[in-house]
Amino acid sequence: MAQRIDDLFSNNRAWARRMVQADPRFFAQLAGQQSPQYLWIGCADSRVPANEIVGLRPGELFVHRNVANVVVHTDLNCLSVMQFAVDVLKIRHIIVCGHYGCSGVNAALMKERHGLVDNWLRHIQDVQQQHAAALSAITDTKERADRLCELNVIDQVSNVCRTSIVQDAWSRGQELAVHGWIYGLHDGLLRDLEVTATGER
């Protein structure tokens, strides 16, 4: 059911009341500081609400989202978020989280044209080309798309690890781990792709 824009303000007031009822000092504490331990780099898809699916409250998860959770070394927006999270907030974990059924990944896989976003999705097509043999061996279209979603996350974890931000943090001994996860729209569950990196040799 479509909501009117005014309904969002009503929803906001109701949410704020609930938060104060649960903890009268919630907003005072939240306004005082933020000290999240996690940076979430995820897809902009509206069906993947970062805080909710990991059960964290406002102030506990620093979030950057874009189409298909891509980390590009020329994306100053993403890099600025990462640097603030690592250098200022001193987060301890960077989580790259993709999701099955990602429209961006599907568009890249099917080579669909959508305009400006095609340039962004080119990064996923690069991942596809790197794993062309393994992907073409998967006959089921959905399974192939799911595997590309996973491979995209794995590649973006590698991109995060190669940034000067993460490399500098590791060289100065800062405790920082980079994780690759994927979320299932069909069941609401997260899966660890087991590509965690900590900078330890």
Coordinates of C-alpha atoms in Angstrom, one line a residue, residues 4 20 23 26 36 40 47 58 77 80 89 115 118 144 155 159 174 191 195 201:
R4 CA 1.7 9.7 1.3
V20 CA 11.7 7.5 24.4
D23 CA 14.7 4.5 27.1
F26 CA 18.0 7.5 24.3
P36 CA 29.9 2.2 16.3
W40 CA 28.5 -1.6 6.8
R47 CA 14.8 -4.6 1.0
P58 CA 20.9 3.9 15.8
N77 CA 32.2 9.1 -1.4
S80 CA 35.6 9.2 2.6
L89 CA 35.4 6.5 14.7
G115 CA 21.7 4.4 -18.8
D118 CA 25.7 0.9 -16.8
R144 CA 24.6 -18.3 -11.7
D155 CA 35.9 -9.0 -5.0
N159 CA 39.1 -3.8 -3.0
Q174 CA 45.0 -0.8 14.4
R191 CA 25.7 -15.9 5.4
V195 CA 36.8 -14.3 3.4
R201 CA 50.5 -12.2 7.6

